[in-house]
Amino acid sequence: MKSNIAKSLVAIVPAILMMAASCGNPGVGDATGVEVPSEIQVGPAVLKMVNVEPSSFTSGIAPSGIKAKGATVRQVVLSGYSISAAPISQEVWTAVMGSNPSSTQSPELPVDMVSYKDCQKFIAKLSKMTGIPFSMPTEAQWECAVLSGKSAVVEKFVEMCADTFVDTPAQELAIDPMEVGNLTQKVARQKALRTVCEDYSKSPLYTFHVVVNTKVPVTEELRRAFIDKDPLRENVSGGETIKVGNQVITMVGVEGGTFEMGGTKEQGKTAGEDEKPVHEVTVSGFEIAQTEVTAGLWLEVMGSLPYGNRDSEPNKPVVNVSWYDCQEFILKLNALTGRKFRLPTEAEWEYAARGGRYSRHTTMSGSIYTVQVAAYIENASSKVVPVKKYLANELGIYDMSGNAWEWCQDSYAPYSEATVTDPYVNEPGEMRVMRGGSAASRWDACRVSNRSGIPASSMKGTFGFRLAL
């Protein structure tokens, strides 16, 4: 059915589209501060509404865990809003408009055979009847509410959204996004499909939700994690064991110190240009997790696993996680524990990988021999393995070479020659640092100074992370 729907809705997308803020578009209204009841009487009918709290989510991902057809994966931060608990029913439509255009008449079913323009007329009348400024949902609002299970859909229908259709939205972080243009083409959505409809088109497949844009502001935690990218931190360095449900996080204390960061002599000729110049860095004491975050810990905190992970393999690193996914996990973990977990900075990561004050100045984390400390292409065949399978480094930390690539907090940027203390690079843009190499990497990618810059929205079967405090 989905493939037939996609074929039936194919349209030519003009090459030039305009992207702007949602203000000024007739599909979206401002209802800042409006309190929306859970049930709104509309003549003889009742319109049920649900509140969606300010949140961040990965758009473009279908319930299966893979990319929705026609979508681009990106991170979205949304202010709070209220959305109808289900598509607008024929009963509610009739109560507002006085007639029912649907192809199959049944009061409880979603209304169909209505165009986007018809929906705008309905919304204007509904708003006047109730005194509440309703709108069409943006694609992001629809996706967040539906994929989180807060609002229901009827699977056969394709739902119209307020956005002008754009073929490939930008991959960057989007805050309350809406695509605005003078074109007649609008976004139409199913859970696993993003396609296009003309604003005058009517079909037995088309229906819609309504929203009230209450614009509840994002929390400080959300803002710091996703917008400012500047998490709070704890001044601890003693090492500790923290229990989370049935899982245990072992944090290793790392004494502060000074080290040479970058492609130092033992890194050899394979050191890349982005590892230069070698420069002096001082880091304060901190704690870093003994292992990468495992699938078992992720499942305990998040309740489900990302695509490609198995609950039968709880001791493997969780993979297929973006930098933003790491932030989602950390926010939930902090709420559970009352702590301030975060990603390590790039400097902290390299200092810990080198063994801190106890460093033996080896090429890999804990050895000159890759095979002793790392799951890499030669011994792991591109598949991550359970943590702690190989030797620990001087600090008792495992898998900082190989197994899963590890996200760091920093933006990916060139080094300078300056002597720095507790550096954290946080520049505009999507490129964030990954460290350590992986089970799919050659030996030289597993070196302690090797670094990669990856878009923060990227996910892969060898992308994981490690916690810091």
mmCIF file of N, CA, C and O in Angstrom, residues 126-200:
data_model
loop_
_atom_site.group_PDB
_atom_site.id
_atom_site.type_symbol
_atom_site.label_atom_id
_atom_site.label_comp_id
_atom_site.label_asym_id
_atom_site.label_seq_id
_atom_site.Cartn_x
_atom_site.Cartn_y
_atom_site.Cartn_z
ATOM 1 N N LEU A 126 -13.304 26.746 12.901
ATOM 2 C CA LEU A 126 -13.112 26.092 14.200
ATOM 3 C C LEU A 126 -12.566 27.088 15.218
ATOM 4 O O LEU A 126 -13.014 27.125 16.374
ATOM 5 N N SER A 127 -11.615 27.890 14.810
ATOM 6 C CA SER A 127 -11.029 28.886 15.716
ATOM 7 C C SER A 127 -12.074 29.906 16.158
ATOM 8 O O SER A 127 -12.112 30.316 17.326
ATOM 9 N N LYS A 128 -12.914 30.315 15.231
ATOM 10 C CA LYS A 128 -13.958 31.289 15.558
ATOM 11 C C LYS A 128 -14.991 30.692 16.506
ATOM 12 O O LYS A 128 -15.445 31.355 17.453
ATOM 13 N N MET A 129 -15.359 29.404 16.292
ATOM 14 C CA MET A 129 -16.350 28.735 17.130
ATOM 15 C C MET A 129 -15.859 28.561 18.567
ATOM 16 O O MET A 129 -16.624 28.694 19.528
ATOM 17 N N THR A 130 -14.571 28.238 18.719
ATOM 18 C CA THR A 130 -14.047 27.858 20.028
ATOM 19 C C THR A 130 -13.285 28.981 20.732
ATOM 20 O O THR A 130 -13.049 28.897 21.948
ATOM 21 N N GLY A 131 -12.872 29.997 19.982
ATOM 22 C CA GLY A 131 -12.044 31.046 20.555
ATOM 23 C C GLY A 131 -10.604 30.618 20.766
ATOM 24 O O GLY A 131 -9.837 31.314 21.436
ATOM 25 N N ILE A 132 -10.220 29.486 20.190
ATOM 26 C CA ILE A 132 -8.845 28.966 20.310
ATOM 27 C C ILE A 132 -8.184 29.036 18.940
ATOM 28 O O ILE A 132 -8.742 28.535 17.961
ATOM 29 N N PRO A 133 -6.991 29.646 18.838
ATOM 30 C CA PRO A 133 -6.341 29.789 17.525
ATOM 31 C C PRO A 133 -5.679 28.493 17.047
ATOM 32 O O PRO A 133 -4.525 28.217 17.343
ATOM 33 N N PHE A 134 -6.421 27.694 16.290
ATOM 34 C CA PHE A 134 -5.905 26.440 15.741
ATOM 35 C C PHE A 134 -5.050 26.703 14.504
ATOM 36 O O PHE A 134 -5.144 27.760 13.866
ATOM 37 N N SER A 135 -4.241 25.716 14.162
ATOM 38 C CA SER A 135 -3.390 25.769 12.980
ATOM 39 C C SER A 135 -3.257 24.368 12.397
ATOM 40 O O SER A 135 -3.615 23.375 13.042
ATOM 41 N N MET A 136 -2.698 24.298 11.194
ATOM 42 C CA MET A 136 -2.216 23.034 10.670
ATOM 43 C C MET A 136 -0.909 22.704 11.377
ATOM 44 O O MET A 136 -0.119 23.607 11.692
ATOM 45 N N PRO A 137 -0.613 21.435 11.637
ATOM 46 C CA PRO A 137 0.678 21.107 12.245
ATOM 47 C C PRO A 137 1.812 21.253 11.243
ATOM 48 O O PRO A 137 1.649 20.986 10.050
ATOM 49 N N THR A 138 2.965 21.705 11.713
ATOM 50 C CA THR A 138 4.150 21.603 10.877
ATOM 51 C C THR A 138 4.526 20.128 10.758
ATOM 52 O O THR A 138 4.078 19.289 11.550
ATOM 53 N N GLU A 139 5.348 19.825 9.795
ATOM 54 C CA GLU A 139 5.795 18.435 9.644
ATOM 55 C C GLU A 139 6.490 17.945 10.906
ATOM 56 O O GLU A 139 6.270 16.813 11.355
ATOM 57 N N ALA A 140 7.325 18.793 11.497
ATOM 58 C CA ALA A 140 8.051 18.397 12.700
ATOM 59 C C ALA A 140 7.089 18.130 13.860
ATOM 60 O O ALA A 140 7.269 17.172 14.615
ATOM 61 N N GLN A 141 6.077 18.975 14.022
ATOM 62 C CA GLN A 141 5.101 18.754 15.092
ATOM 63 C C GLN A 141 4.347 17.451 14.868
ATOM 64 O O GLN A 141 4.144 16.659 15.804
ATOM 65 N N TRP A 142 3.919 17.223 13.643
ATOM 66 C CA TRP A 142 3.198 15.982 13.329
ATOM 67 C C TRP A 142 4.078 14.772 13.629
ATOM 68 O O TRP A 142 3.652 13.823 14.299
ATOM 69 N N GLU A 143 5.304 14.813 13.158
ATOM 70 C CA GLU A 143 6.208 13.672 13.298
ATOM 71 C C GLU A 143 6.533 13.394 14.763
ATOM 72 O O GLU A 143 6.516 12.247 15.209
ATOM 73 N N CYS A 144 6.811 14.441 15.515
ATOM 74 C CA CYS A 144 7.136 14.272 16.924
ATOM 75 C C CYS A 144 5.979 13.641 17.690
ATOM 76 O O CYS A 144 6.161 12.690 18.454
ATOM 77 N N ALA A 145 4.771 14.167 17.475
ATOM 78 C CA ALA A 145 3.607 13.677 18.215
ATOM 79 C C ALA A 145 3.234 12.258 17.813
ATOM 80 O O ALA A 145 2.912 11.418 18.660
ATOM 81 N N VAL A 146 3.299 11.969 16.521
ATOM 82 C CA VAL A 146 2.868 10.656 16.028
ATOM 83 C C VAL A 146 3.898 9.579 16.350
ATOM 84 O O VAL A 146 3.555 8.494 16.845
ATOM 85 N N LEU A 147 5.171 9.852 16.089
ATOM 86 C CA LEU A 147 6.188 8.827 16.303
ATOM 87 C C LEU A 147 6.459 8.581 17.780
ATOM 88 O O LEU A 147 6.932 7.508 18.153
ATOM 89 N N SER A 148 6.152 9.547 18.638
ATOM 90 C CA SER A 148 6.296 9.333 20.081
ATOM 91 C C SER A 148 5.083 8.642 20.680
ATOM 92 O O SER A 148 5.096 8.277 21.858
ATOM 93 N N GLY A 149 4.032 8.476 19.888
ATOM 94 C CA GLY A 149 2.829 7.808 20.372
ATOM 95 C C GLY A 149 1.869 8.711 21.108
ATOM 96 O O GLY A 149 0.838 8.248 21.615
ATOM 97 N N LYS A 150 2.136 10.017 21.150
ATOM 98 C CA LYS A 150 1.226 10.927 21.844
ATOM 99 C C LYS A 150 -0.066 11.138 21.072
ATOM 100 O O LYS A 150 -1.117 11.396 21.647
ATOM 101 N N SER A 151 0.010 11.069 19.743
ATOM 102 C CA SER A 151 -1.168 11.273 18.906
ATOM 103 C C SER A 151 -1.274 10.121 17.915
ATOM 104 O O SER A 151 -0.262 9.627 17.414
ATOM 105 N N ALA A 152 -2.497 9.712 17.628
ATOM 106 C CA ALA A 152 -2.724 8.530 16.799
ATOM 107 C C ALA A 152 -2.899 8.891 15.332
ATOM 108 O O ALA A 152 -3.227 10.033 14.984
ATOM 109 N N VAL A 153 -2.652 7.917 14.471
ATOM 110 C CA VAL A 153 -2.940 8.037 13.049
ATOM 111 C C VAL A 153 -3.723 6.803 12.611
ATOM 112 O O VAL A 153 -3.759 5.793 13.303
ATOM 113 N N VAL A 154 -4.349 6.898 11.461
ATOM 114 C CA VAL A 154 -4.959 5.744 10.808
ATOM 115 C C VAL A 154 -4.057 5.423 9.624
ATOM 116 O O VAL A 154 -3.853 6.261 8.739
ATOM 117 N N GLU A 155 -3.489 4.216 9.618
ATOM 118 C CA GLU A 155 -2.348 3.912 8.773
ATOM 119 C C GLU A 155 -2.560 4.161 7.283
ATOM 120 O O GLU A 155 -1.638 4.549 6.585
ATOM 121 N N LYS A 156 -3.756 3.965 6.763
ATOM 122 C CA LYS A 156 -3.915 4.094 5.308
ATOM 123 C C LYS A 156 -3.848 5.549 4.831
ATOM 124 O O LYS A 156 -3.613 5.821 3.661
ATOM 125 N N PHE A 157 -4.039 6.493 5.750
ATOM 126 C CA PHE A 157 -4.116 7.887 5.349
ATOM 127 C C PHE A 157 -2.743 8.541 5.240
ATOM 128 O O PHE A 157 -1.786 8.160 5.907
ATOM 129 N N VAL A 158 -2.675 9.538 4.369
ATOM 130 C CA VAL A 158 -1.530 10.426 4.258
ATOM 131 C C VAL A 158 -1.985 11.777 4.794
ATOM 132 O O VAL A 158 -3.037 12.278 4.397
ATOM 133 N N GLU A 159 -1.188 12.360 5.706
ATOM 134 C CA GLU A 159 -1.646 13.568 6.396
ATOM 135 C C GLU A 159 -0.951 14.820 5.878
ATOM 136 O O GLU A 159 0.272 14.870 5.744
ATOM 137 N N MET A 160 -1.760 15.832 5.607
ATOM 138 C CA MET A 160 -1.245 17.111 5.122
ATOM 139 C C MET A 160 -0.666 17.925 6.278
ATOM 140 O O MET A 160 -1.228 17.945 7.371
ATOM 141 N N CYS A 161 0.462 18.586 6.010
ATOM 142 C CA CYS A 161 1.123 19.434 6.992
ATOM 143 C C CYS A 161 1.206 20.863 6.468
ATOM 144 O O CYS A 161 0.962 21.116 5.286
ATOM 145 N N ALA A 162 1.570 21.791 7.337
ATOM 146 C CA ALA A 162 1.584 23.207 6.963
ATOM 147 C C ALA A 162 2.747 23.570 6.044
ATOM 148 O O ALA A 162 2.675 24.545 5.296
ATOM 149 N N ASP A 163 3.808 22.763 6.061
ATOM 150 C CA ASP A 163 5.030 23.133 5.353
ATOM 151 C C ASP A 163 4.893 23.075 3.835
ATOM 152 O O ASP A 163 4.286 22.150 3.283
ATOM 153 N N THR A 164 5.545 24.023 3.174
ATOM 154 C CA THR A 164 5.794 23.885 1.742
ATOM 155 C C THR A 164 6.780 22.737 1.544
ATOM 156 O O THR A 164 7.723 22.584 2.308
ATOM 157 N N PHE A 165 6.549 21.936 0.497
ATOM 158 C CA PHE A 165 7.391 20.765 0.281
ATOM 159 C C PHE A 165 8.780 21.176 -0.220
ATOM 160 O O PHE A 165 8.917 21.914 -1.185
ATOM 161 N N VAL A 166 9.794 20.687 0.489
ATOM 162 C CA VAL A 166 11.184 20.856 0.082
ATOM 163 C C VAL A 166 11.787 19.467 -0.006
ATOM 164 O O VAL A 166 11.620 18.645 0.896
ATOM 165 N N ASP A 167 12.472 19.194 -1.079
ATOM 166 C CA ASP A 167 12.952 17.839 -1.344
ATOM 167 C C ASP A 167 13.927 17.337 -0.300
ATOM 168 O O ASP A 167 13.784 16.247 0.216
ATOM 169 N N THR A 168 14.924 18.144 0.046
ATOM 170 C CA THR A 168 15.940 17.702 0.998
ATOM 171 C C THR A 168 16.222 18.797 2.021
ATOM 172 O O THR A 168 17.061 19.677 1.784
ATOM 173 N N PRO A 169 15.515 18.807 3.144
ATOM 174 C CA PRO A 169 15.778 19.818 4.171
ATOM 175 C C PRO A 169 17.226 19.739 4.658
ATOM 176 O O PRO A 169 17.862 18.694 4.587
ATOM 177 N N ALA A 170 17.720 20.853 5.147
ATOM 178 C CA ALA A 170 19.090 20.898 5.651
ATOM 179 C C ALA A 170 19.274 19.903 6.781
ATOM 180 O O ALA A 170 18.353 19.637 7.554
ATOM 181 N N GLN A 171 20.504 19.357 6.892
ATOM 182 C CA GLN A 171 20.776 18.366 7.923
ATOM 183 C C GLN A 171 21.043 19.003 9.277
ATOM 184 O O GLN A 171 21.072 18.330 10.292
ATOM 185 N N GLU A 172 21.211 20.316 9.330
ATOM 186 C CA GLU A 172 21.575 20.965 10.573
ATOM 187 C C GLU A 172 20.449 20.917 11.603
ATOM 188 O O GLU A 172 19.293 20.671 11.260
ATOM 189 N N LEU A 173 20.816 21.184 12.846
ATOM 190 C CA LEU A 173 19.834 21.295 13.909
ATOM 191 C C LEU A 173 18.770 22.308 13.524
ATOM 192 O O LEU A 173 19.085 23.421 13.088
ATOM 193 N N ALA A 174 17.511 21.931 13.664
ATOM 194 C CA ALA A 174 16.404 22.821 13.312
ATOM 195 C C ALA A 174 15.588 23.120 14.564
ATOM 196 O O ALA A 174 15.212 22.211 15.302
ATOM 197 N N ILE A 175 15.308 24.392 14.803
ATOM 198 C CA ILE A 175 14.532 24.822 15.970
ATOM 199 C C ILE A 175 13.166 25.301 15.494
ATOM 200 O O ILE A 175 13.072 26.245 14.707
ATOM 201 N N ASP A 176 12.110 24.619 15.934
ATOM 202 C CA ASP A 176 10.741 24.918 15.493
ATOM 203 C C ASP A 176 10.683 25.125 13.976
ATOM 204 O O ASP A 176 10.240 26.173 13.490
ATOM 205 N N PRO A 177 11.137 24.141 13.203
ATOM 206 C CA PRO A 177 11.260 24.367 11.756
ATOM 207 C C PRO A 177 9.923 24.374 11.034
ATOM 208 O O PRO A 177 8.975 23.699 11.424
ATOM 209 N N MET A 178 9.888 25.160 9.973
ATOM 210 C CA MET A 178 8.787 25.122 9.016
ATOM 211 C C MET A 178 9.295 25.659 7.694
ATOM 212 O O MET A 178 9.962 26.688 7.656
ATOM 213 N N GLU A 179 9.010 24.938 6.639
ATOM 214 C CA GLU A 179 9.403 25.368 5.304
ATOM 215 C C GLU A 179 8.283 26.246 4.723
ATOM 216 O O GLU A 179 7.121 25.831 4.653
ATOM 217 N N VAL A 180 8.628 27.459 4.338
ATOM 218 C CA VAL A 180 7.650 28.420 3.860
ATOM 219 C C VAL A 180 7.989 28.813 2.432
ATOM 220 O O VAL A 180 9.140 29.071 2.099
ATOM 221 N N GLY A 181 6.994 28.857 1.567
ATOM 222 C CA GLY A 181 7.230 29.280 0.196
ATOM 223 C C GLY A 181 5.927 29.679 -0.464
ATOM 224 O O GLY A 181 4.844 29.506 0.098
ATOM 225 N N ASN A 182 6.024 30.189 -1.663
ATOM 226 C CA ASN A 182 4.844 30.628 -2.402
ATOM 227 C C ASN A 182 4.284 29.537 -3.305
ATOM 228 O O ASN A 182 3.436 29.799 -4.143
ATOM 229 N N LEU A 183 4.762 28.322 -3.120
ATOM 230 C CA LEU A 183 4.341 27.223 -3.982
ATOM 231 C C LEU A 183 3.076 26.564 -3.457
ATOM 232 O O LEU A 183 2.732 26.669 -2.279
ATOM 233 N N THR A 184 2.408 25.852 -4.325
ATOM 234 C CA THR A 184 1.166 25.174 -3.945
ATOM 235 C C THR A 184 1.421 23.789 -3.376
ATOM 236 O O THR A 184 0.488 23.142 -2.906
ATOM 237 N N GLN A 185 2.671 23.327 -3.403
ATOM 238 C CA GLN A 185 2.981 21.973 -2.942
ATOM 239 C C GLN A 185 3.213 21.954 -1.437
ATOM 240 O O GLN A 185 3.975 22.759 -0.897
ATOM 241 N N LYS A 186 2.558 21.009 -0.754
ATOM 242 C CA LYS A 186 2.651 20.876 0.692
ATOM 243 C C LYS A 186 3.181 19.496 1.055
ATOM 244 O O LYS A 186 3.047 18.538 0.298
ATOM 245 N N VAL A 187 3.758 19.408 2.237
ATOM 246 C CA VAL A 187 4.250 18.125 2.734
ATOM 247 C C VAL A 187 3.067 17.235 3.099
ATOM 248 O O VAL A 187 2.092 17.682 3.698
ATOM 249 N N ALA A 188 3.167 15.970 2.738
ATOM 250 C CA ALA A 188 2.188 14.959 3.149
ATOM 251 C C ALA A 188 2.960 13.818 3.809
ATOM 252 O O ALA A 188 4.004 13.395 3.309
ATOM 253 N N ARG A 189 2.466 13.320 4.945
ATOM 254 C CA ARG A 189 3.243 12.374 5.738
ATOM 255 C C ARG A 189 2.480 11.120 6.123
ATOM 256 O O ARG A 189 1.291 11.130 6.391
ATOM 257 N N GLN A 190 3.238 10.031 6.135
ATOM 258 C CA GLN A 190 2.940 8.836 6.902
ATOM 259 C C GLN A 190 4.144 8.571 7.793
ATOM 260 O O GLN A 190 5.178 9.241 7.663
ATOM 261 N N LYS A 191 4.067 7.585 8.662
ATOM 262 C CA LYS A 191 5.180 7.332 9.576
ATOM 263 C C LYS A 191 6.478 7.041 8.825
ATOM 264 O O LYS A 191 7.548 7.484 9.233
ATOM 265 N N ALA A 192 6.393 6.293 7.750
ATOM 266 C CA ALA A 192 7.595 5.884 7.029
ATOM 267 C C ALA A 192 7.697 6.514 5.649
ATOM 268 O O ALA A 192 8.461 6.049 4.811
ATOM 269 N N LEU A 193 6.934 7.566 5.398
ATOM 270 C CA LEU A 193 6.905 8.174 4.068
ATOM 271 C C LEU A 193 6.757 9.684 4.173
ATOM 272 O O LEU A 193 5.907 10.188 4.910
ATOM 273 N N ARG A 194 7.583 10.388 3.435
ATOM 274 C CA ARG A 194 7.459 11.838 3.285
ATOM 275 C C ARG A 194 7.279 12.129 1.804
ATOM 276 O O ARG A 194 8.139 11.814 0.990
ATOM 277 N N THR A 195 6.137 12.728 1.449
ATOM 278 C CA THR A 195 5.857 12.988 0.047
ATOM 279 C C THR A 195 5.192 14.350 -0.115
ATOM 280 O O THR A 195 5.292 15.192 0.779
ATOM 281 N N VAL A 196 4.515 14.574 -1.227
ATOM 282 C CA VAL A 196 4.038 15.903 -1.576
ATOM 283 C C VAL A 196 2.606 15.837 -2.069
ATOM 284 O O VAL A 196 2.192 14.861 -2.691
ATOM 285 N N CYS A 197 1.834 16.881 -1.758
ATOM 286 C CA CYS A 197 0.496 17.018 -2.317
ATOM 287 C C CYS A 197 0.285 18.482 -2.724
ATOM 288 O O CYS A 197 0.888 19.384 -2.140
ATOM 289 N N GLU A 198 -0.548 18.702 -3.722
ATOM 290 C CA GLU A 198 -0.919 20.061 -4.113
ATOM 291 C C GLU A 198 -1.960 20.597 -3.137
ATOM 292 O O GLU A 198 -2.787 19.847 -2.623
ATOM 293 N N ASP A 199 -1.916 21.905 -2.887
ATOM 294 C CA ASP A 199 -2.820 22.451 -1.867
ATOM 295 C C ASP A 199 -4.287 22.442 -2.291
ATOM 296 O O ASP A 199 -5.181 22.666 -1.463
ATOM 297 N N TYR A 200 -4.546 22.161 -3.575
ATOM 298 C CA TYR A 200 -5.930 22.078 -4.054
ATOM 299 C C TYR A 200 -6.391 20.638 -4.244
ATOM 300 O O TYR A 200 -7.549 20.386 -4.572
#
